[in-house]
PDB file of C-alpha atoms in Angstrom:
ATOM      1  CA  MET A1118     186.353 302.716 149.626  1.00 44.00           C
ATOM      2  CA  ALA A1119     186.645 304.064 152.661  1.00 47.00           C
ATOM      3  CA  LYS A1120     188.528 301.894 154.882  1.00 53.00           C
ATOM      4  CA  THR A1121     187.459 300.690 158.045  1.00 52.00           C
ATOM      5  CA  SER A1122     189.626 302.590 160.674  1.00 56.00           C
ATOM      6  CA  GLU A1123     188.442 305.621 158.696  1.00 66.00           C
ATOM      7  CA  LEU A1124     184.685 304.709 159.554  1.00 72.00           C
ATOM      8  CA  ALA A1125     185.643 304.293 163.351  1.00 75.00           C
ATOM      9  CA  PHE A1126     184.465 300.986 163.292  1.00 87.00           C
ATOM     10  CA  ALA A1127     184.867 298.740 165.946  1.00 86.00           C
ATOM     11  CA  PRO A1128     188.064 295.816 166.121  1.00 87.00           C
ATOM     12  CA  GLU A1129     186.230 292.927 164.046  1.00 86.00           C
ATOM     13  CA  GLN A1130     186.613 290.634 167.333  1.00 86.00           C
ATOM     14  CA  ASP A1131     184.848 293.345 169.766  1.00 91.00           C
ATOM     15  CA  GLN A1132     181.608 291.402 169.010  1.00 95.00           C
ATOM     16  CA  PRO A1133     179.844 289.089 171.919  1.00 97.00           C
ATOM     17  CA  VAL A1134     181.972 285.462 171.446  1.00 97.00           C
ATOM     18  CA  ARG A1135     180.620 282.594 169.987  1.00 97.00           C
ATOM     19  CA  TYR A1136     180.992 279.955 173.042  1.00 97.00           C
ATOM     20  CA  ILE A1137     179.457 276.875 171.437  1.00 97.00           C
ATOM     21  CA  GLU A1138     181.406 277.568 167.982  1.00 96.00           C
ATOM     22  CA  ARG A1139     184.738 277.842 170.564  1.00 95.00           C
ATOM     23  CA  THR A1140     183.931 274.695 172.296  1.00 94.00           C
ATOM     24  CA  ARG A1141     182.975 273.030 169.617  1.00 94.00           C
ATOM     25  CA  SER A1142     185.924 273.773 167.699  1.00 91.00           C
ATOM     26  CA  TYR A1143     188.513 273.176 171.375  1.00 88.00           C
ATOM     27  CA  TYR A1144     187.275 269.926 172.200  1.00 87.00           C
ATOM     28  CA  LEU A1145     186.993 268.968 168.851  1.00 88.00           C
ATOM     29  CA  GLY A1146     191.158 269.860 169.029  1.00 84.00           C
ATOM     30  CA  LEU A1147     191.248 267.816 172.602  1.00 84.00           C
ATOM     31  CA  GLY A1148     190.563 264.578 170.674  1.00 84.00           C
ATOM     32  CA  TYR A1149     186.707 264.564 171.580  1.00 85.00           C
ATOM     33  CA  ASP A1150     184.854 263.689 168.076  1.00 83.00           C
ATOM     34  CA  ASN A1151     181.785 264.289 169.549  1.00 86.00           C
ATOM     35  CA  PRO A1152     180.189 267.642 169.494  1.00 89.00           C
ATOM     36  CA  TYR A1153     178.036 268.528 172.557  1.00 93.00           C
ATOM     37  CA  VAL A1154     174.345 269.027 171.097  1.00 96.00           C
ATOM     38  CA  TRP A1155     173.272 272.111 173.125  1.00 98.00           C
ATOM     39  CA  ALA A1156     169.846 272.457 174.136  1.00 98.00           C
ATOM     40  CA  HIS A1157     167.406 274.658 171.673  1.00 98.00           C
ATOM     41  CA  TYR A1158     163.716 275.603 171.672  1.00 98.00           C
ATOM     42  CA  LEU A1159     161.160 277.478 169.504  1.00 97.00           C
ATOM     43  CA  ASP A1160     158.636 277.980 171.840  1.00 98.00           C
ATOM     44  CA  VAL A1161     159.478 279.913 175.676  1.00 98.00           C
ATOM     45  CA  PRO A1162     157.317 280.428 178.500  1.00 98.00           C
ATOM     46  CA  PHE A1163     156.519 283.533 179.914  1.00 98.00           C
ATOM     47  CA  ALA A1164     155.586 284.891 182.860  1.00 98.00           C
ATOM     48  CA  PRO A1165     154.686 288.229 183.956  1.00 97.00           C
ATOM     49  CA  LEU A1166     155.580 289.761 187.265  1.00 97.00           C
ATOM     50  CA  LYS A1167     152.352 289.435 189.287  1.00 96.00           C
ATOM     51  CA  LYS A1168     152.890 291.822 192.039  1.00 97.00           C
ATOM     52  CA  PRO A1169     155.555 294.989 192.422  1.00 98.00           C
ATOM     53  CA  LEU A1170     159.052 293.981 192.543  1.00 98.00           C
ATOM     54  CA  ASN A1171     158.723 296.415 195.798  1.00 98.00           C
ATOM     55  CA  GLN A1172     156.132 294.120 196.946  1.00 98.00           C
ATOM     56  CA  SER A1173     157.431 290.822 195.860  1.00 98.00           C
ATOM     57  CA  VAL A1174     160.664 288.452 197.118  1.00 98.00           C
ATOM     58  CA  LEU A1175     163.714 287.758 194.817  1.00 98.00           C
ATOM     59  CA  GLY A1176     165.854 284.596 194.965  1.00 98.00           C
ATOM     60  CA  LEU A1177     169.444 284.142 194.063  1.00 98.00           C
ATOM     61  CA  ILE A1178     170.131 281.572 192.298  1.00 98.00           C
ATOM     62  CA  THR A1179     174.246 280.554 191.194  1.00 98.00           C
ATOM     63  CA  THR A1180     175.740 277.944 190.300  1.00 98.00           C
ATOM     64  CA  ALA A1181     179.063 279.046 192.254  1.00 98.00           C
ATOM     65  CA  VAL A1182     179.731 276.513 195.530  1.00 97.00           C
ATOM     66  CA  PRO A1183     180.425 276.942 199.117  1.00 97.00           C
ATOM     67  CA  PHE A1184     185.182 277.567 199.204  1.00 96.00           C
ATOM     68  CA  ASP A1185     185.877 274.021 200.921  1.00 95.00           C
ATOM     69  CA  PRO A1186     189.442 274.069 201.648  1.00 94.00           C
ATOM     70  CA  GLU A1187     189.943 270.862 201.184  1.00 94.00           C
ATOM     71  CA  LYS A1188     189.205 270.360 198.075  1.00 94.00           C
ATOM     72  CA  GLY A1189     192.114 271.871 196.658  1.00 94.00           C
ATOM     73  CA  PRO A1190     192.934 275.476 195.023  1.00 94.00           C
ATOM     74  CA  GLN A1191     189.585 277.486 194.442  1.00 95.00           C
ATOM     75  CA  GLY A1192     190.918 280.687 194.741  1.00 94.00           C
ATOM     76  CA  GLN A1193     192.696 283.837 191.677  1.00 95.00           C
ATOM     77  CA  GLY A1194     194.308 282.117 189.459  1.00 93.00           C
ATOM     78  CA  SER A1195     193.671 278.396 189.904  1.00 94.00           C
ATOM     79  CA  PRO A1196     193.109 275.623 187.481  1.00 91.00           C
ATOM     80  CA  TYR A1197     189.764 274.401 186.756  1.00 92.00           C
ATOM     81  CA  ASN A1198     188.913 272.126 189.849  1.00 93.00           C
ATOM     82  CA  ALA A1199     186.889 269.366 189.197  1.00 90.00           C
ATOM     83  CA  ALA A1200     187.304 267.886 192.948  1.00 92.00           C
ATOM     84  CA  ALA A1201     184.904 271.094 193.578  1.00 94.00           C
ATOM     85  CA  LYS A1202     181.890 270.351 191.728  1.00 93.00           C
ATOM     86  CA  PHE A1203     178.585 269.607 193.371  1.00 95.00           C
ATOM     87  CA  TYR A1204     175.938 267.279 191.835  1.00 94.00           C
ATOM     88  CA  GLN A1205     173.019 268.224 193.807  1.00 97.00           C
ATOM     89  CA  PRO A1206     170.974 271.348 194.539  1.00 98.00           C
ATOM     90  CA  TYR A1207     171.451 273.639 197.568  1.00 98.00           C
ATOM     91  CA  LYS A1208     170.112 276.340 199.279  1.00 98.00           C
ATOM     92  CA  SER A1209     171.656 277.987 202.241  1.00 98.00           C
ATOM     93  CA  ALA A1210     171.184 280.925 204.288  1.00 98.00           C
ATOM     94  CA  ILE A1211     171.929 284.549 203.556  1.00 97.00           C
ATOM     95  CA  ASN A1212     172.564 286.255 206.334  1.00 96.00           C
ATOM     96  CA  GLN A1213     175.989 284.176 207.400  1.00 93.00           C
ATOM     97  CA  LYS A1214     179.549 284.994 205.925  1.00 92.00           C
ATOM     98  CA  LEU A1215     179.401 283.985 202.279  1.00 93.00           C
ATOM     99  CA  ASP A1216     182.558 281.950 200.306  1.00 96.00           C
ATOM    100  CA  LEU A1217     181.717 281.326 196.811  1.00 98.00           C
ATOM    101  CA  ARG A1218     183.598 280.022 194.747  1.00 97.00           C
ATOM    102  CA  ILE A1219     183.612 279.711 191.044  1.00 98.00           C
ATOM    103  CA  ALA A1220     187.030 276.701 190.221  1.00 96.00           C
ATOM    104  CA  HIS A1221     185.148 274.173 189.523  1.00 95.00           C
ATOM    105  CA  VAL A1222     183.982 275.571 186.217  1.00 95.00           C
ATOM    106  CA  GLY A1223     185.077 276.204 182.606  1.00 94.00           C
ATOM    107  CA  ILE A1224     184.777 280.267 183.127  1.00 97.00           C
ATOM    108  CA  ASP A1225     187.902 282.383 181.566  1.00 97.00           C
ATOM    109  CA  ARG A1226     190.862 282.119 183.809  1.00 95.00           C
ATOM    110  CA  LYS A1227     193.201 284.723 181.925  1.00 95.00           C
ATOM    111  CA  ASN A1228     190.556 287.563 182.187  1.00 97.00           C
ATOM    112  CA  ALA A1229     188.091 286.570 185.040  1.00 97.00           C
ATOM    113  CA  ASN A1230     188.253 287.805 188.427  1.00 97.00           C
ATOM    114  CA  MET A1231     188.228 285.067 190.685  1.00 97.00           C
ATOM    115  CA  GLU A1232     188.426 287.072 194.042  1.00 96.00           C
ATOM    116  CA  GLU A1233     185.796 289.792 194.201  1.00 97.00           C
ATOM    117  CA  VAL A1234     182.378 287.207 195.043  1.00 97.00           C
ATOM    118  CA  GLU A1235     180.443 290.442 193.719  1.00 98.00           C
ATOM    119  CA  CYS A1236     181.137 290.288 190.363  1.00 98.00           C
ATOM    120  CA  TRP A1237     179.204 286.763 190.136  1.00 98.00           C
ATOM    121  CA  PHE A1238     176.802 286.644 193.016  1.00 98.00           C
ATOM    122  CA  PRO A1239     174.737 289.975 193.151  1.00 98.00           C
ATOM    123  CA  LEU A1240     173.627 289.839 196.658  1.00 98.00           C
ATOM    124  CA  ALA A1241     175.438 293.345 197.794  1.00 97.00           C
ATOM    125  CA  ALA A1242     173.015 294.700 195.006  1.00 98.00           C
ATOM    126  CA  ALA A1243     169.742 293.119 195.950  1.00 98.00           C
ATOM    127  CA  ARG A1244     170.242 294.666 199.443  1.00 98.00           C
ATOM    128  CA  ARG A1245     171.264 297.685 198.639  1.00 98.00           C
ATOM    129  CA  VAL A1246     167.746 297.765 196.459  1.00 98.00           C
ATOM    130  CA  VAL A1247     166.234 296.385 199.269  1.00 98.00           C
ATOM    131  CA  GLU A1248     167.608 299.383 201.591  1.00 98.00           C
ATOM    132  CA  MET A1249     165.774 301.831 199.171  1.00 97.00           C
ATOM    133  CA  GLY A1250     162.395 300.464 198.875  1.00 98.00           C
ATOM    134  CA  ARG A1251     162.796 298.612 195.517  1.00 98.00           C
ATOM    135  CA  LEU A1252     162.573 295.369 195.981  1.00 98.00           C
ATOM    136  CA  ARG A1253     160.470 294.441 199.419  1.00 98.00           C
ATOM    137  CA  MET A1254     163.166 291.604 200.425  1.00 98.00           C
ATOM    138  CA  VAL A1255     165.513 288.844 199.488  1.00 98.00           C
ATOM    139  CA  SER A1256     164.768 285.210 199.834  1.00 98.00           C
ATOM    140  CA  PRO A1257     166.168 284.015 203.352  1.00 98.00           C
ATOM    141  CA  ASN A1258     168.462 281.254 201.056  1.00 98.00           C
ATOM    142  CA  PHE A1259     169.760 281.643 197.954  1.00 98.00           C
ATOM    143  CA  TYR A1260     170.222 278.816 195.404  1.00 98.00           C
ATOM    144  CA  GLY A1261     172.665 276.512 194.216  1.00 98.00           C
ATOM    145  CA  LEU A1262     172.109 275.017 190.839  1.00 98.00           C
ATOM    146  CA  PRO A1263     174.335 272.690 189.781  1.00 97.00           C
ATOM    147  CA  THR A1264     176.514 272.301 186.288  1.00 93.00           C
ATOM    148  CA  ASN A1265     175.121 269.533 184.774  1.00 91.00           C
ATOM    149  CA  ARG A1266     175.775 268.456 181.033  1.00 92.00           C
ATOM    150  CA  SER A1267     172.701 266.117 180.977  1.00 95.00           C
ATOM    151  CA  GLN A1268     169.562 268.239 180.165  1.00 97.00           C
ATOM    152  CA  ARG A1269     167.531 265.535 181.276  1.00 97.00           C
ATOM    153  CA  HIS A1270     169.008 266.010 183.894  1.00 97.00           C
ATOM    154  CA  THR A1271     168.074 268.946 184.632  1.00 98.00           C
ATOM    155  CA  LEU A1272     165.209 269.541 183.668  1.00 98.00           C
ATOM    156  CA  GLU A1273     163.583 266.385 184.973  1.00 98.00           C
ATOM    157  CA  ILE A1274     165.270 265.948 189.047  1.00 97.00           C
ATOM    158  CA  ASP A1275     167.202 269.787 189.900  1.00 98.00           C
ATOM    159  CA  ALA A1276     164.837 272.090 188.543  1.00 98.00           C
ATOM    160  CA  PRO A1277     161.703 270.821 190.294  1.00 98.00           C
ATOM    161  CA  ILE A1278     163.882 270.611 193.492  1.00 98.00           C
ATOM    162  CA  ILE A1279     164.984 274.231 193.162  1.00 98.00           C
ATOM    163  CA  LEU A1280     161.114 275.035 192.582  1.00 98.00           C
ATOM    164  CA  GLU A1281     160.342 273.368 195.994  1.00 98.00           C
ATOM    165  CA  MET A1282     162.966 275.415 197.730  1.00 98.00           C
ATOM    166  CA  LEU A1283     161.754 278.965 196.251  1.00 98.00           C
ATOM    167  CA  ARG A1284     158.157 277.613 196.850  1.00 98.00           C
ATOM    168  CA  ALA A1285     158.882 277.423 199.888  1.00 98.00           C
ATOM    169  CA  ASP A1286     160.622 280.698 200.532  1.00 98.00           C
ATOM    170  CA  ASN A1287     157.557 282.510 198.856  1.00 98.00           C
ATOM    171  CA  VAL A1288     159.881 283.673 195.908  1.00 98.00           C
ATOM    172  CA  ASP A1289     158.154 286.042 193.319  1.00 98.00           C
ATOM    173  CA  VAL A1290     161.092 286.196 191.356  1.00 98.00           C
ATOM    174  CA  ALA A1291     164.643 285.053 190.611  1.00 98.00           C
ATOM    175  CA  VAL A1292     167.434 286.371 189.561  1.00 99.00           C
ATOM    176  CA  LEU A1293     169.891 283.615 187.783  1.00 99.00           C
ATOM    177  CA  ILE A1294     173.337 284.086 187.298  1.00 98.00           C
ATOM    178  CA  PRO A1295     175.404 281.081 185.008  1.00 98.00           C
ATOM    179  CA  ASN A1296     179.151 281.196 184.774  1.00 98.00           C
ATOM    180  CA  CYS A1297     180.185 278.965 182.270  1.00 97.00           C
ATOM    181  CA  PRO A1298     179.127 277.949 178.810  1.00 97.00           C
ATOM    182  CA  ILE A1299     177.254 274.486 180.664  1.00 97.00           C
ATOM    183  CA  CYS A1300     176.262 277.006 183.489  1.00 98.00           C
ATOM    184  CA  HIS A1301     174.602 279.347 181.130  1.00 98.00           C
ATOM    185  CA  GLN A1302     172.540 276.244 179.571  1.00 98.00           C
ATOM    186  CA  SER A1303     171.511 274.584 183.341  1.00 98.00           C
ATOM    187  CA  GLN A1304     170.173 278.137 184.162  1.00 98.00           C
ATOM    188  CA  SER A1305     168.658 278.718 180.881  1.00 98.00           C
ATOM    189  CA  LEU A1306     166.514 275.251 180.827  1.00 98.00           C
ATOM    190  CA  LEU A1307     165.988 276.159 184.496  1.00 98.00           C
ATOM    191  CA  ALA A1308     164.746 279.853 184.140  1.00 98.00           C
ATOM    192  CA  ARG A1309     162.231 278.316 180.992  1.00 98.00           C
ATOM    193  CA  TYR A1310     160.489 275.466 184.576  1.00 98.00           C
ATOM    194  CA  LEU A1311     160.148 278.480 186.647  1.00 98.00           C
ATOM    195  CA  GLU A1312     158.543 280.588 184.238  1.00 98.00           C
ATOM    196  CA  ALA A1313     156.379 277.755 183.256  1.00 98.00           C
ATOM    197  CA  ALA A1314     155.118 277.289 187.203  1.00 98.00           C
ATOM    198  CA  GLY A1315     154.501 281.109 187.292  1.00 98.00           C
ATOM    199  CA  ILE A1316     158.515 282.327 188.553  1.00 98.00           C
ATOM    200  CA  SER A1317     159.536 284.910 186.528  1.00 98.00           C
ATOM    201  CA  THR A1318     162.893 285.394 185.707  1.00 98.00           C
ATOM    202  CA  VAL A1319     165.840 286.719 184.771  1.00 98.00           C
ATOM    203  CA  VAL A1320     169.352 285.384 183.471  1.00 99.00           C
ATOM    204  CA  MET A1321     172.084 288.153 184.065  1.00 99.00           C
ATOM    205  CA  GLY A1322     174.961 285.875 181.326  1.00 98.00           C
ATOM    206  CA  THR A1323     178.045 286.488 179.092  1.00 98.00           C
ATOM    207  CA  ALA A1324     177.189 283.648 177.000  1.00 98.00           C
ATOM    208  CA  LYS A1325     174.936 285.560 174.357  1.00 98.00           C
ATOM    209  CA  ASP A1326     174.990 282.987 171.793  1.00 98.00           C
ATOM    210  CA  ILE A1327     174.233 279.995 174.744  1.00 98.00           C
ATOM    211  CA  VAL A1328     171.046 281.584 176.080  1.00 98.00           C
ATOM    212  CA  GLU A1329     169.026 283.030 173.305  1.00 98.00           C
ATOM    213  CA  TYR A1330     170.106 279.300 171.847  1.00 98.00           C
ATOM    214  CA  CYS A1331     168.056 277.888 174.047  1.00 98.00           C
ATOM    215  CA  GLY A1332     165.508 280.550 174.529  1.00 98.00           C
ATOM    216  CA  VAL A1333     164.925 282.363 177.332  1.00 98.00           C
ATOM    217  CA  PRO A1334     161.804 284.648 178.980  1.00 98.00           C
ATOM    218  CA  ARG A1335     164.067 287.354 179.938  1.00 98.00           C
ATOM    219  CA  PHE A1336     168.185 288.049 179.601  1.00 99.00           C
ATOM    220  CA  LEU A1337     170.717 290.536 180.256  1.00 99.00           C
ATOM    221  CA  PHE A1338     173.488 289.372 178.433  1.00 98.00           C
ATOM    222  CA  SER A1339     177.029 292.095 179.581  1.00 98.00           C
ATOM    223  CA  ASP A1340     179.994 291.306 177.507  1.00 98.00           C
ATOM    224  CA  PHE A1341     182.584 290.770 179.972  1.00 98.00           C
ATOM    225  CA  PRO A1342     184.433 287.209 180.606  1.00 98.00           C
ATOM    226  CA  LEU A1343     182.608 283.576 181.652  1.00 98.00           C
ATOM    227  CA  GLY A1344     183.010 284.204 185.682  1.00 98.00           C
ATOM    228  CA  ASN A1345     182.302 287.596 185.951  1.00 98.00           C
ATOM    229  CA  ALA A1346     178.410 288.558 184.777  1.00 98.00           C
ATOM    230  CA  ALA A1347     177.183 290.522 187.229  1.00 98.00           C
ATOM    231  CA  ALA A1348     179.730 292.838 187.713  1.00 98.00           C
ATOM    232  CA  ARG A1349     183.847 294.775 186.976  1.00 98.00           C
ATOM    233  CA  PRO A1350     185.745 293.955 189.614  1.00 97.00           C
ATOM    234  CA  ASN A1351     186.375 296.604 192.065  1.00 95.00           C
ATOM    235  CA  ASP A1352     183.531 298.223 190.698  1.00 97.00           C
ATOM    236  CA  PRO A1353     180.812 298.924 193.075  1.00 96.00           C
ATOM    237  CA  ALA A1354     179.043 301.297 190.815  1.00 98.00           C
ATOM    238  CA  SER A1355     178.558 298.356 188.194  1.00 98.00           C
ATOM    239  CA  GLN A1356     177.300 296.077 190.322  1.00 98.00           C
ATOM    240  CA  ASP A1357     174.344 298.129 190.912  1.00 98.00           C
ATOM    241  CA  PHE A1358     173.921 299.191 186.962  1.00 98.00           C
ATOM    242  CA  SER A1359     173.649 295.898 186.557  1.00 98.00           C
ATOM    243  CA  PHE A1360     171.335 294.684 188.865  1.00 98.00           C
ATOM    244  CA  GLU A1361     169.109 297.747 188.472  1.00 98.00           C
ATOM    245  CA  LEU A1362     169.217 296.864 184.565  1.00 98.00           C
ATOM    246  CA  ALA A1363     167.740 293.079 185.965  1.00 98.00           C
ATOM    247  CA  LEU A1364     165.196 294.586 187.803  1.00 98.00           C
ATOM    248  CA  LYS A1365     164.016 296.876 185.194  1.00 98.00           C
ATOM    249  CA  LEU A1366     163.771 293.825 182.389  1.00 98.00           C
ATOM    250  CA  LEU A1367     161.532 291.583 184.974  1.00 98.00           C
ATOM    251  CA  GLU A1368     159.250 294.977 185.009  1.00 97.00           C
ATOM    252  CA  SER A1369     159.430 295.473 181.391  1.00 97.00           C
ATOM    253  CA  ALA A1370     159.861 292.899 179.025  1.00 98.00           C
ATOM    254  CA  PRO A1371     157.043 292.726 176.559  1.00 97.00           C
ATOM    255  CA  ALA A1372     157.717 289.081 175.702  1.00 98.00           C
ATOM    256  CA  PRO A1373     159.951 286.238 175.944  1.00 98.00           C
ATOM    257  CA  ARG A1374     163.349 286.043 174.039  1.00 98.00           C
ATOM    258  CA  THR A1375     164.047 289.884 175.712  1.00 98.00           C
ATOM    259  CA  THR A1376     167.312 290.365 175.678  1.00 98.00           C
ATOM    260  CA  VAL A1377     169.178 293.633 177.042  1.00 98.00           C
ATOM    261  CA  GLN A1378     172.525 294.059 176.423  1.00 98.00           C
ATOM    262  CA  SER A1379     174.225 296.375 179.026  1.00 98.00           C
ATOM    263  CA  PRO A1380     176.237 299.215 177.628  1.00 98.00           C
ATOM    264  CA  LEU A1381     179.065 298.742 179.801  1.00 98.00           C
ATOM    265  CA  ARG A1382     182.753 297.834 178.524  1.00 97.00           C
ATOM    266  CA  TRP A1383     185.086 295.019 180.403  1.00 97.00           C
ATOM    267  CA  SER A1384     187.789 296.784 178.758  1.00 94.00           C
ATOM    268  CA  ALA A1385     188.988 299.733 176.176  1.00 92.00           C
ATOM    269  CA  ASP A1386     191.181 296.439 174.344  1.00 94.00           C
ATOM    270  CA  ALA A1387     188.825 293.329 173.007  1.00 95.00           C
ATOM    271  CA  ASP A1388     191.209 291.031 172.855  1.00 95.00           C
ATOM    272  CA  TRP A1389     190.469 288.975 175.351  1.00 96.00           C
ATOM    273  CA  LYS A1390     187.605 287.771 173.609  1.00 97.00           C
ATOM    274  CA  LEU A1391     190.102 285.756 171.421  1.00 95.00           C
ATOM    275  CA  ASP A1392     191.285 283.881 174.843  1.00 94.00           C
ATOM    276  CA  TYR A1393     188.825 281.434 176.409  1.00 95.00           C
ATOM    277  CA  SER A1394     189.204 278.003 174.306  1.00 91.00           C
ATOM    278  CA  ASN A1395     191.153 279.417 171.398  1.00 90.00           C
ATOM    279  CA  LEU A1396     193.226 276.460 169.834  1.00 84.00           C
ATOM    280  CA  GLU A1397     194.476 278.944 167.073  1.00 86.00           C
ATOM    281  CA  ARG A1398     196.471 280.309 170.699  1.00 85.00           C
ATOM    282  CA  LEU A1399     197.736 277.703 172.346  1.00 81.00           C
ATOM    283  CA  SER A1400     201.043 275.434 171.039  1.00 82.00           C
ATOM    284  CA  LYS A1401     200.808 272.016 169.872  1.00 80.00           C
ATOM    285  CA  GLN A1402     202.649 271.016 173.808  1.00 83.00           C
ATOM    286  CA  GLU A1403     199.669 273.142 175.060  1.00 81.00           C
ATOM    287  CA  ILE A1404     196.988 271.473 173.659  1.00 72.00           C
ATOM    288  CA  ALA A1405     198.227 267.835 174.614  1.00 77.00           C
ATOM    289  CA  ARG A1406     198.409 268.497 178.056  1.00 82.00           C
ATOM    290  CA  LEU A1407     194.960 270.343 178.273  1.00 74.00           C
ATOM    291  CA  SER A1408     193.618 266.642 176.598  1.00 71.00           C
ATOM    292  CA  GLU A1409     195.443 265.237 179.312  1.00 77.00           C
ATOM    293  CA  GLU A1410     194.134 267.334 182.098  1.00 75.00           C
ATOM    294  CA  ALA A1411     190.251 267.235 180.431  1.00 71.00           C
ATOM    295  CA  GLU A1412     190.525 263.719 180.344  1.00 73.00           C
ATOM    296  CA  LYS A1413     191.312 263.063 184.208  1.00 74.00           C
ATOM    297  CA  ALA A1414     188.668 266.234 184.948  1.00 67.00           C
ATOM    298  CA  ARG A1415     185.745 263.802 183.355  1.00 69.00           C
ATOM    299  CA  VAL A1416     187.605 261.096 185.262  1.00 66.00           C
ATOM    300  CA  THR A1417     186.927 263.391 188.581  1.00 68.00           C
ATOM    301  CA  ALA A1418     183.485 264.994 187.769  1.00 63.00           C
ATOM    302  CA  ARG A1419     182.481 260.953 186.995  1.00 70.00           C
ATOM    303  CA  GLU A1420     183.297 259.598 190.360  1.00 69.00           C
ATOM    304  CA  LEU A1421     181.792 262.758 192.219  1.00 63.00           C
ATOM    305  CA  ARG A1422     178.400 262.198 189.862  1.00 69.00           C
ATOM    306  CA  MET A1423     178.426 259.034 190.660  1.00 70.00           C
ATOM    307  CA  ASN A1424     178.969 259.190 194.739  1.00 71.00           C
ATOM    308  CA  SER A1425     176.318 261.983 194.573  1.00 66.00           C
ATOM    309  CA  VAL A1426     173.656 260.067 193.246  1.00 58.00           C
ATOM    310  CA  GLY A1427     174.571 257.388 195.439  1.00 55.00           C
ATOM    311  CA  SER A1428     174.603 259.166 198.575  1.00 50.00           C
TER     312      SER A1428
END
C-alpha cells in the first residue's frame, strides 16, 4: 500500500481549524464546565444584488475597535485585552486617519499580524476598486459590531442598530470582517439579519466551521490565522485579490450557503494551525496561568458590559 508521502498528500493538519471543537476543549481544560452553545440554523435568508456593483454603495462592518492608548497594550504581541472591548455598535467616518486594533478579542496572537490594519480591515482595497470603477462608492462611514456571546443581544439589540446605520448611509451591499471565534458568530448573525432586510452581504472570515454552522448567504473563507481574514501581512496583492473574490461572490452566489475558499496560503508550513487554544501544546503551569487570566478577563468584560448598559 502506497504511503501518504508517495501520494503527495498534504499533512493531516493542513485543513481548516475546527474552532468549535478546539475552543470547547480549551475552556473545559481551563475549568469551565459549561461548553458554549454555538448558533446553528437550517434556513438561511438570501438577498440577491438589486443593482450592479458599479452602481452600489458598499459598507464595511468590523469587530475591530479604534485605538485608545488609555486602555493598555493593543499592538503587536499584546495579550488579550478585555479593557479595550466595546459593547455598543458604532459608526465612524472613513475620511480620517484610522487606527483600528484587535487586541480586545481572541485572535491567534502567535501567528496573526496585529499591526497592519489591512489584514483585518480592507478599506484600502475597497477604495482601489472604487477608483477602478468596479464599485460605485464606499459608504461615508464604517460600522463596528460588538463581539457578544449573547446571540439574542446581537440579533435583538446590535443588529437593528447596525441596519439603521446602513440605511441612513444608503448602503446596498455589506462586507463583514470578523476576527475571533465569537466575532465570526456575531458577524454571521448580522449577515443573516441584514439579508432578511434586503441588504446583500458577504462574510470574509477564517473560522470556516463557525460561519457555516451558523449559516450565512455568502462566505469567503481564507485559511489564515484568526484576526487576518482580509489579507496576508506585507502583501498588497493579497489585499486586492481577497477583496475581489468577495465582490465576485456578491455577484455570483447562486443561493444561500455559498462558500468560496481562497486559494491563497498563509505559509508553506501548516503547523501554525496547531497553535490556537491547543491544550496539547501547553504545560500544566501555562494552563493554570491562562485559567487565572481568563477569569480576570471575564470579570473585566462583565464590568464593562454592565457600565455600557448603564450608560
